[in-house]
C-alpha positions as a printed NumPy array, in Angstrom:
array([[  0.   ,   0.   ,   0.   ],
       [  2.811,   2.412,   0.858],
       [  4.514,   1.597,  -2.443],
       [  1.346,   2.58 ,  -4.32 ],
       [  1.225,   5.932,  -2.509],
       [  4.898,   6.501,  -3.305],
       [  4.386,   5.725,  -7.008],
       [  1.313,   7.991,  -7.103],
       [  3.28 ,  10.799,  -5.463],
       [  6.156,  10.469,  -7.959],
       [  3.717,  10.363, -10.881],
       [  2.021,  13.573,  -9.773],
       [  5.394,  15.199,  -9.191],
       [  6.716,  14.375, -12.662],
       [  3.474,  15.287, -14.416],
       [  3.353,  18.678, -12.704],
       [  6.898,  19.574, -13.761],
       [  7.167,  21.655, -16.94 ],
       [  9.968,  22.39 , -19.326],
       [ 11.778,  25.613, -18.366],
       [ 12.043,  26.578, -22.024],
       [  8.263,  26.878, -22.373],
       [  7.861,  30.648, -22.81 ],
       [  4.117,  30.598, -22.16 ],
       [  4.511,  29.395, -18.591],
       [  6.132,  32.527, -17.134],
       [  4.113,  35.118, -15.296],
       [  4.749,  38.708, -16.254],
       [  6.372,  40.728, -13.475],
       [  4.043,  43.066, -11.623],
       [  4.935,  46.727, -12.005],
       [  5.028,  48.432,  -8.565],
       [  3.66 ,  51.637, -10.131],
       [  0.589,  49.761, -11.344],
       [  0.097,  48.204,  -7.908],
       [  0.436,  51.596,  -6.21 ],
       [ -1.884,  53.26 ,  -8.744],
       [ -4.572,  50.669,  -8.054],
       [ -4.102,  51.028,  -4.295],
       [ -4.681,  54.786,  -4.519],
       [ -8.082,  54.371,  -6.197],
       [-10.956,  55.302,  -3.904],
       [-12.249,  58.084,  -1.709],
       [ -9.925,  59.224,   1.047],
       [-11.046,  61.108,   4.153],
       [ -9.197,  63.438,   6.496],
       [-11.037,  62.249,   9.569],
       [ -8.648,  61.864,  12.476],
       [ -7.984,  58.196,  13.097],
       [ -9.181,  57.662,  16.658],
       [-10.402,  54.785,  18.726],
       [ -8.666,  52.084,  16.701],
       [ -6.33 ,  49.805,  18.57 ],
       [ -2.851,  49.817,  17.006],
       [ -3.466,  53.05 ,  15.08 ],
       [ -1.76 ,  56.148,  16.421],
       [ -4.089,  59.126,  16.776],
       [ -2.858,  61.9  ,  14.535],
       [ -4.033,  65.286,  13.309],
       [ -5.007,  64.963,   9.681],
       [ -3.455,  68.197,   8.346],
       [ -0.399,  70.208,   9.301],
       [  1.138,  73.326,   7.775],
       [  4.784,  73.847,   8.726],
       [  4.228,  71.433,  11.618],
       [  1.18 ,  73.264,  13.022],
       [ -2.267,  71.661,  13.077],
       [ -4.683,  73.12 ,  10.511],
       [ -8.37 ,  72.281,  10.919],
       [ -9.962,  74.089,   7.937],
       [ -9.413,  71.047,   5.68 ],
       [-10.935,  68.477,   8.062],
       [-14.082,  68.004,   5.926],
       [-12.09 ,  67.536,   2.727],
       [-12.251,  64.318,   0.726],
       [ -9.863,  63.24 ,  -2.018],
       [-11.144,  60.863,  -4.677],
       [ -8.6  ,  59.132,  -6.895],
       [ -9.718,  57.141,  -9.916],
       [ -8.272,  55.425, -12.961],
       [ -5.03 ,  54.902, -11.004],
       [ -2.486,  52.843, -12.905],
       [  1.194,  52.949, -13.821],
       [  0.281,  55.82 , -16.182],
       [ -1.173,  57.922, -13.353],
       [ -4.817,  58.871, -12.924],
       [ -7.272,  61.596, -12.047],
       [ -8.286,  63.16 ,  -8.755],
       [-11.024,  65.368,  -7.398],
       [-11.56 ,  67.04 ,  -4.052],
       [-14.562,  68.212,  -2.057],
       [-14.435,  70.854,   0.683],
       [-10.82 ,  71.615,  -0.184],
       [-10.832,  75.156,   1.316],
       [ -8.045,  76.542,  -0.908],
       [ -7.586,  75.822,  -4.639],
       [ -3.877,  76.758,  -4.421],
       [ -3.297,  73.963,  -1.927],
       [ -5.635,  71.347,  -3.44 ],
       [ -7.304,  71.981,  -6.812],
       [-10.912,  70.859,  -7.224],
       [ -9.85 ,  68.372,  -9.911],
       [ -6.847,  67.368, -11.972],
       [ -4.616,  64.583, -13.15 ],
       [ -1.517,  63.035, -11.666],
       [  1.41 ,  60.906, -12.799],
       [  4.203,  59.074, -11.044],
       [  7.381,  61.124, -11.005],
       [ 10.773,  59.611, -11.897],
       [  9.273,  56.074, -11.92 ],
       [  9.004,  56.301,  -8.124],
       [  5.833,  54.868,  -6.574],
       [  6.141,  57.353,  -3.704],
       [  6.44 ,  60.504,  -5.847],
       [  3.521,  62.028,  -7.73 ],
       [  3.321,  65.102,  -9.933],
       [ -0.08 ,  66.81 ,  -9.984],
       [ -1.305,  68.553, -13.145],
       [ -0.854,  71.931, -11.401],
       [  2.902,  71.263, -11.155],
       [  2.997,  70.421,  -7.433],
       [  5.229,  67.459,  -6.565],
       [  3.851,  65.175,  -3.842],
       [  5.628,  62.626,  -1.692],
       [  3.23 ,  59.87 ,  -0.677],
       [  3.254,  56.924,   1.683],
       [  0.375,  54.473,   1.278],
       [ -0.017,  51.782,   3.896],
       [ -2.467,  49.106,   4.963],
       [ -3.423,  48.673,   8.574],
       [ -5.106,  45.292,   8.788],
       [ -6.823,  44.306,  11.977],
       [ -8.086,  40.872,  10.98 ],
       [-11.222,  41.165,  13.101],
       [-12.302,  44.425,  11.425],
       [-12.371,  45.982,   7.953],
       [ -9.077,  47.025,   6.392],
       [ -7.937,  50.603,   6.874],
       [ -5.633,  52.168,   4.321],
       [ -3.667,  55.281,   5.195],
       [ -2.215,  57.782,   2.754],
       [  0.25 ,  60.41 ,   3.926],
       [  0.839,  63.156,   1.372],
       [  3.571,  65.768,   1.84 ],
       [  4.257,  68.692,  -0.459],
       [  5.486,  72.267,  -0.508],
       [  3.72 ,  75.348,  -1.833],
       [  4.916,  78.93 ,  -1.988],
       [  3.278,  81.919,  -0.352],
       [  5.063,  84.96 ,  -1.724],
       [  8.742,  84.24 ,  -1.122],
       [  8.131,  81.672,   1.603],
       [  7.828,  77.925,   1.197],
       [  5.039,  76.242,   3.128],
       [  5.271,  72.514,   3.95 ],
       [  1.963,  70.66 ,   4.026],
       [  1.218,  67.168,   5.341],
       [ -2.184,  65.545,   4.768],
       [ -3.012,  62.22 ,   6.433],
       [ -5.91 ,  60.502,   4.725],
       [ -7.611,  57.22 ,   5.539],
       [-10.117,  54.979,   3.825],
       [-11.837,  51.922,   5.152],
       [-12.899,  48.865,   3.229],
       [-16.247,  47.24 ,   3.81 ],
       [-14.749,  43.837,   4.524],
       [-11.403,  42.648,   5.867],
       [-11.382,  40.027,   3.101],
       [-12.153,  42.329,   0.162],
       [ -9.006,  42.427,  -1.959],
       [-10.585,  44.787,  -4.484],
       [-10.864,  47.819,  -2.247]])
């Protein structure tokens, strides 16, 4: 009986092996820009992240390190995100010079953490997934950029979050 199991195992092993020269059997590499572009798709909120175990409470917007509350009702919607870039729109953005109502974006210098908006502002981003397996997934998106006000540079940091409906939903 054990010999039969051994022969069956070897048969399955040899049948499952393929020739390395078969060009159709290779998977195409996944482009990190495409992965990042897809991750950015969705509506992002500036609500402070509070009351979640393992998530540090943080102010959603700072200007030169100081908390700014006028943007707290703002939402950022990113769509058509891919390795080519995508489009964005904002609601309740308070100041068009800081965040335009709508525009396009593209990855800068083939870096998944650098984005160039259509208004010429260069953004540094950090997208992350906070996965508490008992609850829905929470994605965070930290966006840093500099604008000018007269002769002075102003450093902005926006900390967005979005929550998926299910902890098992890979598509959100």
